[in-house]
GROMACS .gro file of C-alpha atoms in nm:
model
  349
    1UNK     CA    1  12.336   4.509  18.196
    2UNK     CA    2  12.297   4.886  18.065
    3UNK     CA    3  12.041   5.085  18.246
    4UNK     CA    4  11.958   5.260  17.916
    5UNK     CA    5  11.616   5.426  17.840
    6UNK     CA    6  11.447   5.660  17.537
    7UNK     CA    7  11.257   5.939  17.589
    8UNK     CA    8  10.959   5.972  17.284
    9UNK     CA    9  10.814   6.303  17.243
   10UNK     CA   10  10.470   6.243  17.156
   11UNK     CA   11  10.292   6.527  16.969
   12UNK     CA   12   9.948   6.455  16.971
   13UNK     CA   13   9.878   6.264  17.294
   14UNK     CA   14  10.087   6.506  17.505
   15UNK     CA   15  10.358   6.308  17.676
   16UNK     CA   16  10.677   6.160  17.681
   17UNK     CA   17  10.693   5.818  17.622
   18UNK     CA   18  10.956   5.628  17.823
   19UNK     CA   19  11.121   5.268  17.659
   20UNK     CA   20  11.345   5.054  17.894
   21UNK     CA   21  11.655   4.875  17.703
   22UNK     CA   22  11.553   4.523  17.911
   23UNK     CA   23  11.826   4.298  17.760
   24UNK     CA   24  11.982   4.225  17.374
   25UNK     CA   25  11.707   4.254  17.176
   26UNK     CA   26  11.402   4.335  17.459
   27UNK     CA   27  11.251   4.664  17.510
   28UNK     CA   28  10.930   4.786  17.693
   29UNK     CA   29  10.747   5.100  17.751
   30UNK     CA   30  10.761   5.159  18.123
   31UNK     CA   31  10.621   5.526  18.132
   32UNK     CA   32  10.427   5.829  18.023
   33UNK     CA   33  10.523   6.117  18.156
   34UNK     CA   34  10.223   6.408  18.102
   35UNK     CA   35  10.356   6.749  17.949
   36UNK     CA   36  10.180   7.064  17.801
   37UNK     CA   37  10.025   7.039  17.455
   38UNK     CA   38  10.195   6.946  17.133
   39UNK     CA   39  10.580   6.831  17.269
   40UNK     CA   40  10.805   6.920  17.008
   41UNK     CA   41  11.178   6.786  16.977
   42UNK     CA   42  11.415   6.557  17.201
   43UNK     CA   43  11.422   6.622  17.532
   44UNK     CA   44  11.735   6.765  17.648
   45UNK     CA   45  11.905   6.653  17.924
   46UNK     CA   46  12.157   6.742  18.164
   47UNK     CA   47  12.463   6.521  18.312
   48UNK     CA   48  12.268   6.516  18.624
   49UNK     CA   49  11.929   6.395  18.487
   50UNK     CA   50  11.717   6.655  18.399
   51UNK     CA   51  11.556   6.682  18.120
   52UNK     CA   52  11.397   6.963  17.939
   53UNK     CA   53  11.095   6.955  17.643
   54UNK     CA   54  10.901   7.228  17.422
   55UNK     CA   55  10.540   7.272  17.444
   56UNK     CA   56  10.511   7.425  17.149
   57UNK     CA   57  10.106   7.504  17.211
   58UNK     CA   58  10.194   7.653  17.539
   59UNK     CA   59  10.493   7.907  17.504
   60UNK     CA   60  10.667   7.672  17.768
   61UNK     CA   61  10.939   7.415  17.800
   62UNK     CA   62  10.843   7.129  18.087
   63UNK     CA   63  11.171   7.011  18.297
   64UNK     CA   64  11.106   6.605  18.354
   65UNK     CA   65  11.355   6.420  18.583
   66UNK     CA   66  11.500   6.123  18.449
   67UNK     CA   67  11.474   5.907  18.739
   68UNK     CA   68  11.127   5.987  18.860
   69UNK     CA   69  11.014   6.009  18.513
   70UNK     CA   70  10.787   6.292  18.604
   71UNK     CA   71  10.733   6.675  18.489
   72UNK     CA   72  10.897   6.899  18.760
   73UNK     CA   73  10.807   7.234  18.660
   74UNK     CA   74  10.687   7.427  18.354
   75UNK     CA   75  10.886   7.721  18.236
   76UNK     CA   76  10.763   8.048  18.022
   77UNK     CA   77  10.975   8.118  17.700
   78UNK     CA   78  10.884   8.281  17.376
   79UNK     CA   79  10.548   8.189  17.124
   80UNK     CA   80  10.603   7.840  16.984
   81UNK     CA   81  10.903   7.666  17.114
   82UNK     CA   82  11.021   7.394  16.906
   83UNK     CA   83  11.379   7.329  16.894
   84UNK     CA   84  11.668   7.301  17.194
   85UNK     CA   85  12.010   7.306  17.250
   86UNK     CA   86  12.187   7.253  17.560
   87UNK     CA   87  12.540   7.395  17.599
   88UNK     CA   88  12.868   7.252  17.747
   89UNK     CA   89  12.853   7.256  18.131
   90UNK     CA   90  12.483   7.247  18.153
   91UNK     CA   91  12.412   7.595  18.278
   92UNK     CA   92  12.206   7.755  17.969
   93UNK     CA   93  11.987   7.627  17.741
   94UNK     CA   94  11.871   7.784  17.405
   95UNK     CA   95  11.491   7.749  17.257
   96UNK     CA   96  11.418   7.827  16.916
   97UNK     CA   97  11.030   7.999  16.912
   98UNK     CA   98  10.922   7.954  16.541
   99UNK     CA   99  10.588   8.198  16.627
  100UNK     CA  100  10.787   8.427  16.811
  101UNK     CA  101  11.094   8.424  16.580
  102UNK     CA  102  11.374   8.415  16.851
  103UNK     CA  103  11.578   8.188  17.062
  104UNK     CA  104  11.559   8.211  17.409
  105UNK     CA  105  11.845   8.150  17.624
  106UNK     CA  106  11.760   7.978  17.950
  107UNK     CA  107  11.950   8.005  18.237
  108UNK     CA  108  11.911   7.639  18.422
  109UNK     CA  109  12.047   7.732  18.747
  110UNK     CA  110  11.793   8.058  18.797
  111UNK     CA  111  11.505   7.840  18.597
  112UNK     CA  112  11.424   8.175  18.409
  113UNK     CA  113  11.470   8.290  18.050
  114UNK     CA  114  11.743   8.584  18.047
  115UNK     CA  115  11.807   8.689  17.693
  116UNK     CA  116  11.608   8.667  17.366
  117UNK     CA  117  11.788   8.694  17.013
  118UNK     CA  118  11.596   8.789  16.686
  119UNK     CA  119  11.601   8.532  16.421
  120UNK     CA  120  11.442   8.495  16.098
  121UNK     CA  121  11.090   8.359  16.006
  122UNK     CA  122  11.014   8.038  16.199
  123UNK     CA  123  11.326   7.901  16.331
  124UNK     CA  124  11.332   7.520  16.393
  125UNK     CA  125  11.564   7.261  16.549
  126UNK     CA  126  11.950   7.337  16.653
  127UNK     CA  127  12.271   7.245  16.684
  128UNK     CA  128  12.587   7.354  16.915
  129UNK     CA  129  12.982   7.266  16.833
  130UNK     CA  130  13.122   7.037  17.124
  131UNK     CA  131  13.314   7.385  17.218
  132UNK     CA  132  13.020   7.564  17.283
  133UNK     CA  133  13.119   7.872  17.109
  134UNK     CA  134  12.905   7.819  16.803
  135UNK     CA  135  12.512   7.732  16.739
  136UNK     CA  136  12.334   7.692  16.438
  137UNK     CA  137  11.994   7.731  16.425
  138UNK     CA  138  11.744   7.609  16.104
  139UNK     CA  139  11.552   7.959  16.026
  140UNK     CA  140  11.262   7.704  15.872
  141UNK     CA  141  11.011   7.973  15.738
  142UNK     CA  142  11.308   8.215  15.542
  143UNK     CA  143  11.519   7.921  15.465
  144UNK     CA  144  11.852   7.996  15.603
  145UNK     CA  145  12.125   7.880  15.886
  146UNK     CA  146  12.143   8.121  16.154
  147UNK     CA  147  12.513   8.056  16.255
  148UNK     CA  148  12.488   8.214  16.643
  149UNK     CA  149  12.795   8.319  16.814
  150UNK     CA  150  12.777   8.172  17.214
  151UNK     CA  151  13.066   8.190  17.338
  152UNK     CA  152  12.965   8.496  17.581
  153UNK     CA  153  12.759   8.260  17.759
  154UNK     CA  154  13.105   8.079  17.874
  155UNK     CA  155  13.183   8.395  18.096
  156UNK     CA  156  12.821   8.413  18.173
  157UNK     CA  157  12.722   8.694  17.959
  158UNK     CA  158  12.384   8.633  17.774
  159UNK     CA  159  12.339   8.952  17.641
  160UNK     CA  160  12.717   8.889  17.453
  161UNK     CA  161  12.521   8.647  17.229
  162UNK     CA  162  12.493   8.761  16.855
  163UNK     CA  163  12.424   8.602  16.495
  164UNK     CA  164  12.773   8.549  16.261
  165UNK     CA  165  12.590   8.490  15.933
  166UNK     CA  166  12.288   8.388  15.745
  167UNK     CA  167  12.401   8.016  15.562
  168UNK     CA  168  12.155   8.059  15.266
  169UNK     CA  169  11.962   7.711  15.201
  170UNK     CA  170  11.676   7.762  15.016
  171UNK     CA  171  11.374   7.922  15.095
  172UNK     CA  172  11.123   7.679  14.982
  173UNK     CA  173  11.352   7.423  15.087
  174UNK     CA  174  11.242   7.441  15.476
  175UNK     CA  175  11.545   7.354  15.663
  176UNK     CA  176  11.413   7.154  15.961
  177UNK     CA  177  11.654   7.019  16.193
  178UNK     CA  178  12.027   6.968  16.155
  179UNK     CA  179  12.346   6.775  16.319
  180UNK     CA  180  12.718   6.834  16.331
  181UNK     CA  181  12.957   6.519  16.209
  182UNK     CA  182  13.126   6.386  16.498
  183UNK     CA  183  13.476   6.555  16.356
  184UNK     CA  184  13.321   6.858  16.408
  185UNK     CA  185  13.420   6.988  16.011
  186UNK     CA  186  13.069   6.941  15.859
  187UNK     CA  187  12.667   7.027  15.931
  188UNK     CA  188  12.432   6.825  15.771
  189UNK     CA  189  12.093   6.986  15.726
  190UNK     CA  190  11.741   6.805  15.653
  191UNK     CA  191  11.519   6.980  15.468
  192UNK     CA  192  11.149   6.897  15.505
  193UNK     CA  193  11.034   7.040  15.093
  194UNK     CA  194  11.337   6.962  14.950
  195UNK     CA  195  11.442   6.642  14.816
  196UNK     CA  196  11.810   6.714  14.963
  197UNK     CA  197  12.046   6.732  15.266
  198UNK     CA  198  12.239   7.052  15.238
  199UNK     CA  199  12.587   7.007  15.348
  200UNK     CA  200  12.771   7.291  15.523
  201UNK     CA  201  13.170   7.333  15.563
  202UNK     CA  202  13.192   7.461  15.889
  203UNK     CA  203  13.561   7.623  15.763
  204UNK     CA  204  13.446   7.827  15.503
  205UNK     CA  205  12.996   7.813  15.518
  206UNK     CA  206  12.995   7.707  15.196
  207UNK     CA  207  12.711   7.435  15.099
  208UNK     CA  208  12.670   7.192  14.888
  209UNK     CA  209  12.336   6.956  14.818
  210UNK     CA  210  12.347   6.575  14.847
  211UNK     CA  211  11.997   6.449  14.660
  212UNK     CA  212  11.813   6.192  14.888
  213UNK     CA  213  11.591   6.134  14.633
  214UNK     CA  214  11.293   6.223  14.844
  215UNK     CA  215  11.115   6.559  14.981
  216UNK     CA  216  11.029   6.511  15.360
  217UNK     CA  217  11.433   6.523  15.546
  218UNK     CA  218  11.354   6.548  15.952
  219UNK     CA  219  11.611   6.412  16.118
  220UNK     CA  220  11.957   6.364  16.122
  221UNK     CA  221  12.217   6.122  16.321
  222UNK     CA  222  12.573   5.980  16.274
  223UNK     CA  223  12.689   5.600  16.261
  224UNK     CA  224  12.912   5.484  16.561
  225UNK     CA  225  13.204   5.509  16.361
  226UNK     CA  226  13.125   5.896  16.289
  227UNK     CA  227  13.175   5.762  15.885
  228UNK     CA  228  12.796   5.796  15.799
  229UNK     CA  229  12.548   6.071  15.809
  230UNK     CA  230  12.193   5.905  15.871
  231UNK     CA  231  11.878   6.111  15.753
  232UNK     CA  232  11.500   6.040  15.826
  233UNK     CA  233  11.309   6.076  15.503
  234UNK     CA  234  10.949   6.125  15.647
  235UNK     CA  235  10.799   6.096  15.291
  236UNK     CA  236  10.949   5.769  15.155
  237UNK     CA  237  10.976   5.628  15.517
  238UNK     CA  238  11.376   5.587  15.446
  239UNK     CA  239  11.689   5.613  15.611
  240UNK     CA  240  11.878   5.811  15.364
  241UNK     CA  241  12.275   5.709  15.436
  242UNK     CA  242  12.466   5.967  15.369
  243UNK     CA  243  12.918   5.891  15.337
  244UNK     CA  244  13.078   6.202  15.481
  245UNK     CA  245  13.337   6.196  15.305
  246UNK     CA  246  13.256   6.157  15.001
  247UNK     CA  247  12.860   6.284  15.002
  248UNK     CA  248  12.722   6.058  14.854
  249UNK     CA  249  12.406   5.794  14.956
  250UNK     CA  250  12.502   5.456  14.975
  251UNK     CA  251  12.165   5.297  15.054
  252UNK     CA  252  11.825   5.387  15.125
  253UNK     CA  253  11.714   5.198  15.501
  254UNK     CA  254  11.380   5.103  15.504
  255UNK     CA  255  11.143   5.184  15.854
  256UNK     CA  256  10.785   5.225  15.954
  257UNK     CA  257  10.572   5.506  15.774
  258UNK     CA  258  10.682   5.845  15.838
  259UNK     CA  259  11.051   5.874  16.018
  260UNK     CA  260  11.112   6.151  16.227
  261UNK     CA  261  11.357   6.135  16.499
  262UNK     CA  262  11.647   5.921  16.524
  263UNK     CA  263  11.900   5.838  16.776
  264UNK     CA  264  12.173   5.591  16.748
  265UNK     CA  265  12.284   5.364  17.019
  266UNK     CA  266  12.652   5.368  17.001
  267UNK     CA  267  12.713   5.070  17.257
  268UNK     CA  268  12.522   4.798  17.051
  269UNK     CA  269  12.513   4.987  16.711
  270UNK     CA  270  12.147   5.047  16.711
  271UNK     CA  271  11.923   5.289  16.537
  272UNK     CA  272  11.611   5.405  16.722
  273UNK     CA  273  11.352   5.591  16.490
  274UNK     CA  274  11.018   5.752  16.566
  275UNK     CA  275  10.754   5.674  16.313
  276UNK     CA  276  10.496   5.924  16.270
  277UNK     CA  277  10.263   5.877  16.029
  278UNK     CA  278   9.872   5.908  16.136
  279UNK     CA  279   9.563   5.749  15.987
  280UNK     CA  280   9.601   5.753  15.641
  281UNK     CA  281   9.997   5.783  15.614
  282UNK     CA  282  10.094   5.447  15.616
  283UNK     CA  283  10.333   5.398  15.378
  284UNK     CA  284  10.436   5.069  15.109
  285UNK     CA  285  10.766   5.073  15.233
  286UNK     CA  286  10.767   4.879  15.535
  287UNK     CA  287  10.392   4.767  15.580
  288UNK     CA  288  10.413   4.554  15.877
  289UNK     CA  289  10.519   4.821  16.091
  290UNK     CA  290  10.246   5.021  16.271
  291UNK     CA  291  10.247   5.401  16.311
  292UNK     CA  292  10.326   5.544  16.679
  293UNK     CA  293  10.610   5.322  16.748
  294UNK     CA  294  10.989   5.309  16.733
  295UNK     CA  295  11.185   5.143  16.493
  296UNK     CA  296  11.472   5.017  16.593
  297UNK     CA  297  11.738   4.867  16.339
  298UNK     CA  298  12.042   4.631  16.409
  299UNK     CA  299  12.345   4.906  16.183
  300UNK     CA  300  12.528   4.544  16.211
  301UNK     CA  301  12.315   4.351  16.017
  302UNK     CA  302  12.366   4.478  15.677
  303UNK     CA  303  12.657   4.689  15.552
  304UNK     CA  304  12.633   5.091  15.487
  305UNK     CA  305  12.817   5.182  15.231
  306UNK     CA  306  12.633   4.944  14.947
  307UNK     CA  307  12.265   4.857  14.906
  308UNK     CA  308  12.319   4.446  14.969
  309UNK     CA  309  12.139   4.262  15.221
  310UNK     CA  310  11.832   4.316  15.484
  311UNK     CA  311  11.888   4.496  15.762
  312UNK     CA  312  11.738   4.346  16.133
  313UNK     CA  313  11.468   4.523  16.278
  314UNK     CA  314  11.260   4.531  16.605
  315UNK     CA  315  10.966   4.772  16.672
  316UNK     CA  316  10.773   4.915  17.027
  317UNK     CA  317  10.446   5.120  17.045
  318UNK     CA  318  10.485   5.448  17.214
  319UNK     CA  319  10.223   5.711  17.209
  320UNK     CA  320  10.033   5.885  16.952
  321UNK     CA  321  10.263   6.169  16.642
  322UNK     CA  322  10.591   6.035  16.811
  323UNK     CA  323  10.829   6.346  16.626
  324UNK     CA  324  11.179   6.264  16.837
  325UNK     CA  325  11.374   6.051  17.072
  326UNK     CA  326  11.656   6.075  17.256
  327UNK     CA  327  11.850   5.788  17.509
  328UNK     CA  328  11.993   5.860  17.829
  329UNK     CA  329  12.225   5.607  18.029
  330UNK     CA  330  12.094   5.605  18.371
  331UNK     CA  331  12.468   5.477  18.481
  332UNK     CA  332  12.634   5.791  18.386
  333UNK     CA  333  12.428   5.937  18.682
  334UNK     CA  334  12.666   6.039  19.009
  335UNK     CA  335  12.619   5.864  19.343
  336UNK     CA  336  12.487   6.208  19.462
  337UNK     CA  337  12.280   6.275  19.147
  338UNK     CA  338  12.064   5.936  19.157
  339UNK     CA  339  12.038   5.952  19.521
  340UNK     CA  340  11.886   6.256  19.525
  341UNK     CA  341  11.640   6.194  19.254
  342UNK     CA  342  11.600   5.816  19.392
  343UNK     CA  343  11.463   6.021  19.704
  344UNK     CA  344  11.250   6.239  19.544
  345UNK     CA  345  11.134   5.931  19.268
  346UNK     CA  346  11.026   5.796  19.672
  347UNK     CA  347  10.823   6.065  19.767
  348UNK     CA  348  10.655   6.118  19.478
  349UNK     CA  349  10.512   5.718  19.489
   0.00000   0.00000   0.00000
C-alpha cells in the first residue's frame, strides 16, 4: 500500500488540511495543521519532508513537517506572499509578494530570506525548469511573465539572480498561476479574467491563446502521460483539457463549484481538485458536490482527447476556501529522514 497524503491549503479557516490515500478508492482527513492567516498556494516540500506555505495576511511563510503534520516555525518575507517555488537540491526557495511586488529568495539551510528581486505589480504563482536555471513568475496585477534567470543560485550566489524578459500576456487578462509541460518545451498559463490559457514557447517566448471558453483559469496540471495540459476553470467549475500538441481542448471535465488547485496522482491516474466556492457560489455544473472539499476524478474512466463518456468521481471535505493541494509520498522519505521526524512526531504527542 502507498503511504500517500495531500496537503489542502485552506484560505479562510487558516490551516492545512491533511487527506490520507487509505486504499483504491478510500480517503480520509486525518489532520489540520494551524498556520498564519489566509494560506495561499501548495505547500512546498522538500525531499526530506518539509514543507513550506504563504501566509499571505502575515508577510510570512510557515515550515510544516510532513510527518508530524505540525507548523515548525514561521519565517518573515516580503508584504503578501502568495506564490512558491522550490529549486533543484532543496537549498533556496523563492516567494512571490504580490503587496510587496518582489520575490524573495529563501535560503532553507540559514531559515532566512537573503535576496529580494523587483517585479512588476502583484506577482502571483511560479514555476521553475527541472534545470533550475530558469523561473517564471505570473506578474498578476501588470499582466506579464517575469522570465527570472536562477542559475546563480546553483553556485550559491543570490544576489546573481536577475529578470531575462517581460512575456507580455495581457493586462486585464490576470495571469494567475502557471506550469511547465513535462518535456520541458512549453508554459501553460491560467488566466483568472480571461477566458484563455496563454501558451508560451519556451524556445523563442512567443505566445499563443488557447480559448477555454470560460473567464476564471487557476490552476494548471499535466496528465500522466505528459500528453494533456489540465486547467481549473473556477467560473464554470471545469476541467478545461488542453492537447499539447496540438492546443486545442478536447473536453470540458466537470467538478464541484469553483476549481482551484489541482494535482494529479501519477501512480493511479487520479486528479485531485480543490473546490472553492463559498455560500452563494455553488455552481449547476456538478450540484451534488459540496463546496470545501476535494474532487477527485478517476483520468481512466473516460477518454481525454474526445468529449464521450462520464468520468468517475469521489469527493472528501477539507476545510473552509480550499485554493491548492499538493501530494507527497511518505515512502520517498530516507531511513534517516523519517526517523528523525518519527522522533520528533514522538515528542511532540
Amino acid at each position: 500500500m502507498r503511504n500517500i497524503q495531500f496537503f489542502s491549503t485552506d484560505t479562510d479557516d487558516g490551516v492545512v488540511s491533511v487527506v490520507a490515500k487509505t486504499g483504491p478508492g478510500e480517503h480520509r482527513r486525518v489532520a489540520q495543521i494551524s498556520v498564519g492567516n489566509a494560506p495561499r498556494g501548495g505547500v512546498k516540500f522538500t525531499a526530506d519532508g518539509r514543507g513550506f506555505v504563504c501566509n499571505t495576511s502575515q508577510n510570512t511563510i510557515s515550515e510544516i513537517d510532513a510527518v508530524a503534520l505540525d507548523e515548525v516555525r514561521r519565517i518573515e518575507v516580503g508584504h503578501g506572499p502568495r506564490g512558491q517555488g522550490l529549486l533543484p537540491g532543496d537549498k533556496y526557495l523563492l516567494v512571490s509578494n504580490s503587496g510587496s511586488n518582489t520575490v524573495s529568495v529563501f535560503d532553507l539551510e540559514l531559515n532566512v530570506e537573503v535576496h529580494q528581486i523587483p517585479t512588476g505589480r502583484d506577482p502571483r504563482h511560479m514555476g521553475i525548469n527541472k534545470s533550475g536555471t530558469i523561473a517564471y513568475v505570473c506578474v498578476w496585477g501588470d499582466g506579464y511573465i517575469s522570465k527570472l534567470d536562477v542559475s546563480a543560485l546553483v553556485d550559491g550566489d543570490p544576489q546573481g539572480v536577475a529578470e531575462l524578459a517581460q512575456i507580455p500576456v495581457d493586462r486585464e487578462a490576470h495571469p494567475y498561476s502557471l506550469g511547465i509541460d513535462p518535456s520541458g518545451r512549453r508554459v501553460f498559463v491560467a488566466n483568472t479574467q480571461a477566458a484563455y490559457v496563454t501558451v508560451i514557447d519556451v524556445a523563442t517566448d512567443e505566445t499563443h491563446r488557447v480559448d477555454v471558453g470560460s473567464t476564471g483559469g487557476r490552476g494548471v496540471a499535466f496528465s500522466p502521460d505528459g500528453d494533456y495540459a489540465l486547467v481549473t476553470v473556477e467560473n464554470s467549475s471545469t476541467i478545461a483539457v488542453i492537447d499539447i500538441e496540438t492546443l486545442r481542448v478536447t473536453r470540458q471535465i466537470p467538478t464541484g463549484s469553483g476549481p482551484r488547485g489541482l494535482v494529479v496522482d501519477q501512480g493511479d491516474e487520479t486528479v485531485y481538485v480543490t473546490n472553492f466556492a463559498r455560500a452563494g457560489m455553488m455552481s449547476a455544473a456538478h450540484p451534488d458536490f459540496a463546496p470545501n472539499s476535494l474532487t477527485m476524478v478517476d483520468l481512466t474512466s473516460a477518454p481525454l482527447d474526445r468529449d464521450e463518456g462520464a468520468f468517475t468521481y469521489e469527493e472528501v471535505t477539507v476545510g473552509y476556501g480550499p485554493c491548492s493541494v499538493v501530494m507527497f509520498d511518505l515512502d520517498t522519505l530516507s531511513e534517516e529522514d523519517r526517523s528523525r521526524r518519527l522522533s520528533r512526531a514522538d515528542s511532540q504527542a
